PDB file of C-alpha atoms in Angstrom:
ATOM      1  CA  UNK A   7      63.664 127.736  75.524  1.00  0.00           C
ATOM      2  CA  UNK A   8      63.058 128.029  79.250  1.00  0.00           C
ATOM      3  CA  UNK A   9      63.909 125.871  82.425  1.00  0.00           C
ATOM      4  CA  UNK A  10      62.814 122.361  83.145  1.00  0.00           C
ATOM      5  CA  UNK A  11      63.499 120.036  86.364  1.00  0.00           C
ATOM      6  CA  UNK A  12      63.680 116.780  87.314  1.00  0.00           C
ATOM      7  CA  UNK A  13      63.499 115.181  90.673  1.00  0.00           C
ATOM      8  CA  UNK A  14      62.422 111.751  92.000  1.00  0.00           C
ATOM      9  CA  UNK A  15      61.086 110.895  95.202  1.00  0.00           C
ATOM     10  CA  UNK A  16      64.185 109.917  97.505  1.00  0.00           C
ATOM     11  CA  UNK A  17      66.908 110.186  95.051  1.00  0.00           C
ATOM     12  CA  UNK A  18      69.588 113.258  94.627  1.00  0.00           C
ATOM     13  CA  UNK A  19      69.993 115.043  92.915  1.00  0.00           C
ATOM     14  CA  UNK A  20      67.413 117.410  91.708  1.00  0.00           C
ATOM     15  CA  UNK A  21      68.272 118.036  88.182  1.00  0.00           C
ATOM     16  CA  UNK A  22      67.376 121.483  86.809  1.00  0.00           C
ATOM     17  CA  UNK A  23      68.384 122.497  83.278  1.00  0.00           C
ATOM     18  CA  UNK A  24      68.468 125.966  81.466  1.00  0.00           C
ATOM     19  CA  UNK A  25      67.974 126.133  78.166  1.00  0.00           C
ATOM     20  CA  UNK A  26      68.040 129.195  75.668  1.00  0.00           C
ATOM     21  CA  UNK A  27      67.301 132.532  76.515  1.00  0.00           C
ATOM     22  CA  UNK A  28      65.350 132.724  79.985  1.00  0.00           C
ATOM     23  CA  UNK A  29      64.040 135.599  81.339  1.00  0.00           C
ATOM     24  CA  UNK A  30      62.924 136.720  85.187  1.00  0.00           C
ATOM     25  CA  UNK A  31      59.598 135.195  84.738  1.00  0.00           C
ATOM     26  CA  UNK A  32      60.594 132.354  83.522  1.00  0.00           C
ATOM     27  CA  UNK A  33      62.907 131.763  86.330  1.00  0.00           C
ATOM     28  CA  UNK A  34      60.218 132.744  88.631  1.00  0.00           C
ATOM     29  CA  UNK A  35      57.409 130.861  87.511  1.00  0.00           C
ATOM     30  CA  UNK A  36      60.006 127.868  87.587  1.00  0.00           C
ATOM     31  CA  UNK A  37      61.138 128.090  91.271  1.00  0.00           C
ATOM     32  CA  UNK A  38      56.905 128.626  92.428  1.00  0.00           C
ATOM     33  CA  UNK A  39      56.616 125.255  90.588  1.00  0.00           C
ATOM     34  CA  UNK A  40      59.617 123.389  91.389  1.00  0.00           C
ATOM     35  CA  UNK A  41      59.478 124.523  95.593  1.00  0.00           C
ATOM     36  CA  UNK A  42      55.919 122.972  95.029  1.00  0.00           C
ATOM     37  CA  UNK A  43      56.524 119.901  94.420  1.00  0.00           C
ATOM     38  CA  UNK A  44      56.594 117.668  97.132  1.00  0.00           C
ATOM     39  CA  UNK A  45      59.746 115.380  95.862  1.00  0.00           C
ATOM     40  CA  UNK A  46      61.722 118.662  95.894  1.00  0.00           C
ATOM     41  CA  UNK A  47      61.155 119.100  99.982  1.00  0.00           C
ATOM     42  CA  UNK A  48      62.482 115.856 100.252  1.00  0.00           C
ATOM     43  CA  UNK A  49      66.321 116.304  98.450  1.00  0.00           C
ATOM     44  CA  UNK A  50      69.036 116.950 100.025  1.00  0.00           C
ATOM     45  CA  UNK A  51      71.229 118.732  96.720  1.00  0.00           C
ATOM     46  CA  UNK A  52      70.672 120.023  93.409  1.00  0.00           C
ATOM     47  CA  UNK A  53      72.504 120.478  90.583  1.00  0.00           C
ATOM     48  CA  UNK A  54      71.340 123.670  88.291  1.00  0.00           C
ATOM     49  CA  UNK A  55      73.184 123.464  84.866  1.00  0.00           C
ATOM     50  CA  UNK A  56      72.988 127.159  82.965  1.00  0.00           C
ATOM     51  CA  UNK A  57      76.027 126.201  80.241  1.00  0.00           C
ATOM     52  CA  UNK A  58      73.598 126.293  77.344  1.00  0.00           C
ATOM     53  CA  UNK A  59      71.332 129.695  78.392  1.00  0.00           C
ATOM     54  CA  UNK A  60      71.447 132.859  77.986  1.00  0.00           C
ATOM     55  CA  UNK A  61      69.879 135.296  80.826  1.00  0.00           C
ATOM     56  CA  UNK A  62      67.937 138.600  79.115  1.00  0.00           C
ATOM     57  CA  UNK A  63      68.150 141.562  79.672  1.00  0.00           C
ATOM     58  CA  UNK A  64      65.082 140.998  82.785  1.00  0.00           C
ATOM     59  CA  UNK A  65      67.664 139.428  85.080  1.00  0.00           C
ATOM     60  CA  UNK A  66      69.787 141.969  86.432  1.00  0.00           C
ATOM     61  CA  UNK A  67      71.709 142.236  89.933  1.00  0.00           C
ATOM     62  CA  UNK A  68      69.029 143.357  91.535  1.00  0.00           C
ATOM     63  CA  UNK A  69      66.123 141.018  90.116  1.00  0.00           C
ATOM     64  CA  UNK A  70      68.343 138.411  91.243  1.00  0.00           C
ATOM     65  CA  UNK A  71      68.466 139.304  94.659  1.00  0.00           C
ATOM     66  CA  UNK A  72      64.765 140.020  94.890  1.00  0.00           C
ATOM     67  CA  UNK A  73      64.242 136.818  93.258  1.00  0.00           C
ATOM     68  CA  UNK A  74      66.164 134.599  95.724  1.00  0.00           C
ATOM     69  CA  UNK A  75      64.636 136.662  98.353  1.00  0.00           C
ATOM     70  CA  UNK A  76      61.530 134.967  97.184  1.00  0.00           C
ATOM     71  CA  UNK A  77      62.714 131.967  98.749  1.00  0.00           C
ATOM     72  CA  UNK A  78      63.381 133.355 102.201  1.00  0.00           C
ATOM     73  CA  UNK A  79      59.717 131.936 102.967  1.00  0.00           C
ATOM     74  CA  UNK A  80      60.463 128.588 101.414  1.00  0.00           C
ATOM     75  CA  UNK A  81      63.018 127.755 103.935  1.00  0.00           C
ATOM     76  CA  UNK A  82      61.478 124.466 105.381  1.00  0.00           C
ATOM     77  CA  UNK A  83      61.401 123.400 101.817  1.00  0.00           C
ATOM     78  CA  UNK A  84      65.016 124.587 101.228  1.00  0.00           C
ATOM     79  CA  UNK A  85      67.273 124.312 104.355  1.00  0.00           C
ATOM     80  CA  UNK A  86      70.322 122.266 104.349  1.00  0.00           C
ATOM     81  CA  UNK A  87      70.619 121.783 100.626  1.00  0.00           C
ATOM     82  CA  UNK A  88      73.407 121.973  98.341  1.00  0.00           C
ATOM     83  CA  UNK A  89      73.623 123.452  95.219  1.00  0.00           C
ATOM     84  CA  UNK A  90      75.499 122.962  92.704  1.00  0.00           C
ATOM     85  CA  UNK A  91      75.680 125.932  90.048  1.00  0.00           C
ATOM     86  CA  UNK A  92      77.035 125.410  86.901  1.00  0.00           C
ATOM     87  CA  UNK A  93      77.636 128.635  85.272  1.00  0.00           C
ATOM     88  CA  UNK A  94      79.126 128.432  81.811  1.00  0.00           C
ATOM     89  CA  UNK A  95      78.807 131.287  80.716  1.00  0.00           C
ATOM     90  CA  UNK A  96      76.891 133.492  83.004  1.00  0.00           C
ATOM     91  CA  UNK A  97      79.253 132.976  85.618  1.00  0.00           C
ATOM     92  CA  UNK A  98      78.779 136.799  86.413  1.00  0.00           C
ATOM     93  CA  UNK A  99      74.851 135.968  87.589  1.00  0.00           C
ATOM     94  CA  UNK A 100      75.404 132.961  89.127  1.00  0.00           C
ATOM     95  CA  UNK A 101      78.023 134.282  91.108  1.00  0.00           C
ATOM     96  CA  UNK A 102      75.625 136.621  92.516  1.00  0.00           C
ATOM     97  CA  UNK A 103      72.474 134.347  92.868  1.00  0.00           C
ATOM     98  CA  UNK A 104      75.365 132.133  95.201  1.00  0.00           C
ATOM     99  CA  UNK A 105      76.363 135.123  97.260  1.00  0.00           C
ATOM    100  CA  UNK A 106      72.105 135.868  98.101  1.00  0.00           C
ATOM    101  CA  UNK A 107      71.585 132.302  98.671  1.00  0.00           C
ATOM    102  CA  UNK A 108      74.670 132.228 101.437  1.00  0.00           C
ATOM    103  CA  UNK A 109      71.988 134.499 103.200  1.00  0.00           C
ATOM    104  CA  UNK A 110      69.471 131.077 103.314  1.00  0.00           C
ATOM    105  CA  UNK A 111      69.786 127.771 104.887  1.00  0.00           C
ATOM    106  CA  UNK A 112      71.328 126.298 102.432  1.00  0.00           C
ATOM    107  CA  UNK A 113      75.052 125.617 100.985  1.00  0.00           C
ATOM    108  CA  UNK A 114      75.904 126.728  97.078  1.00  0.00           C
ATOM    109  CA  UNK A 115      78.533 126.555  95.234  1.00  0.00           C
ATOM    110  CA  UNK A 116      79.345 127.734  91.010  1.00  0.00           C
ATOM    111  CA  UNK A 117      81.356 125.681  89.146  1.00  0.00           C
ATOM    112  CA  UNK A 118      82.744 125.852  85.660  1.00  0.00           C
ATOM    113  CA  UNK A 119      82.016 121.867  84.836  1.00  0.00           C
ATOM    114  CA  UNK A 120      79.734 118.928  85.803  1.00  0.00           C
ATOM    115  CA  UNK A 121      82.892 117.168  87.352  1.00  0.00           C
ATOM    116  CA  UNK A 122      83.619 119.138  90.056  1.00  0.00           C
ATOM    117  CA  UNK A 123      79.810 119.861  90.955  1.00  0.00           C
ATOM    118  CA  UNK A 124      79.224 116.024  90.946  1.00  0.00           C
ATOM    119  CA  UNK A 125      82.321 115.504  92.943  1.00  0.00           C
ATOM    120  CA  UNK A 126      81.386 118.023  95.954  1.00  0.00           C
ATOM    121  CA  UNK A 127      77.668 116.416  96.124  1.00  0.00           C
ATOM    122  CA  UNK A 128      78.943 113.102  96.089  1.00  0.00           C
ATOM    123  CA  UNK A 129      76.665 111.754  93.361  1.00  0.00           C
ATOM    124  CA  UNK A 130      77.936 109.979  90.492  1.00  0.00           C
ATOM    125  CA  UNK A 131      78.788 112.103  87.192  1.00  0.00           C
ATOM    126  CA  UNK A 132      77.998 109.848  84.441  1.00  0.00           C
ATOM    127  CA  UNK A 133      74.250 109.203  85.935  1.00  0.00           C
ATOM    128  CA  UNK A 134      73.499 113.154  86.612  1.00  0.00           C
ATOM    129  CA  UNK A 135      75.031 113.937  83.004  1.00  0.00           C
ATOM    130  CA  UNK A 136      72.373 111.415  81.484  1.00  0.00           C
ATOM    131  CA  UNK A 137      69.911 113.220  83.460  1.00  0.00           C
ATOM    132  CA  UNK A 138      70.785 116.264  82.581  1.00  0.00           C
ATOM    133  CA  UNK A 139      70.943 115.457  78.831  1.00  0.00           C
ATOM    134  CA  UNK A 140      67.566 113.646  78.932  1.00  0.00           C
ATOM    135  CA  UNK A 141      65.609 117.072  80.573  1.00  0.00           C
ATOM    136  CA  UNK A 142      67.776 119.180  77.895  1.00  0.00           C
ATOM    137  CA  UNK A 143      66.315 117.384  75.445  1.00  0.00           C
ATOM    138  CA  UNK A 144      62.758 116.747  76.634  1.00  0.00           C
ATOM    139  CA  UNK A 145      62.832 121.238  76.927  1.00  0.00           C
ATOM    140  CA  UNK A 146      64.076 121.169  73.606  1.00  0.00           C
ATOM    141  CA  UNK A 147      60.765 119.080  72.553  1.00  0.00           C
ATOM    142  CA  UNK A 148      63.668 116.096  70.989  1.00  0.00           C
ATOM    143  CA  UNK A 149      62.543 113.596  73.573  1.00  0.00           C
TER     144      UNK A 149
END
C-alpha cells in the first residue's frame, strides 16, 4: 500500500500511517513530501503508526540510517518534536530509526500500542485513533 499523512494547520498531532508492504522509496519520497508541507513545520509531535506494514527487503540497517540522515538538513523543520513510533511488528526497524533520530533535534520514542504513545504526547487517544483509522482507510482507497 504505501504511507499517507495527515496534519492540520495548528493542531497535533501529525498523523502518519503505514500501510502494506513499503519499501525505501516509498518512505523516502514520503518524508520529501511530508517535511514540505508547511503545516508539518508548524507541529510540535507526531505519531507514526507501522502495526499494519510490512518493511521489504530495501529497508535495511543501514538504509535506515542513511535515510534519517536525510533529515539532518531538515532540522528547522524538525527540531523539538516528538515522535511517537508505533512499531507492531517491526519493532526491530523502528528501534533503529529511534536510535538515528536521538542524533537530531528531536525526541522519539517506540511503543507497542496507541495508548501509551497518546499518553506521552499528551493528546487524546480516542481522537488520534479516528485519525489514524480515517488515513488507513483513505490509503487503502475505502474512504
Amino acid at each position: 500500500m504505501g504511507i499517507a499523512y495527515f496534519c492540520e494547520r495548528n493542531k497535533d498531532p501529525v498523523i502518519v500511517v503505514w500501510d502494506g508492504t513499503v519499501n525505501l522509496e516509498q518512505w523516502q519520497i514520503h518524508l520529501r513530501r511530508m517535511l514540505a508541507d508547511s503545516s508539518y513545520a508548524l507541529a510540535r509531535s507526531q505519531v507514526s503508526d507501522l502495526r499494519y506494514s510490512v518493511l521489504d527487503s530495501s529497508i535495511t540497517e543501514d538504509t535506515i540510517r542513511s535515510t534519517v540522515e536525510l533529515l539532518a538538513g531538515q532540522t528547522d523543520v524538525i527540531r523539538g518534536k516528538r515522535i511517537a513510533i508505533i512499531a507492531g511488528a517491526q519493532w526491530e526497524q523502528a528501534k533503529n530509526a529511534e536510535l538515528h533520530l536521538l542524533r537530531l533535534a528531536v525526541d522519539p520514542i517506540v511503543f507497542t500500542d496507541l495508548v501509551h504513545a497518546c499518553w506521552w504526547l499528551g493528546v487524546d487517544e480516542v481522537r488520534v485513533g479516528s485519525e489514524i483509522k480515517r488515513v488507513r482507510l483513505a490509503l487503502r482507497g475505502d474512504s
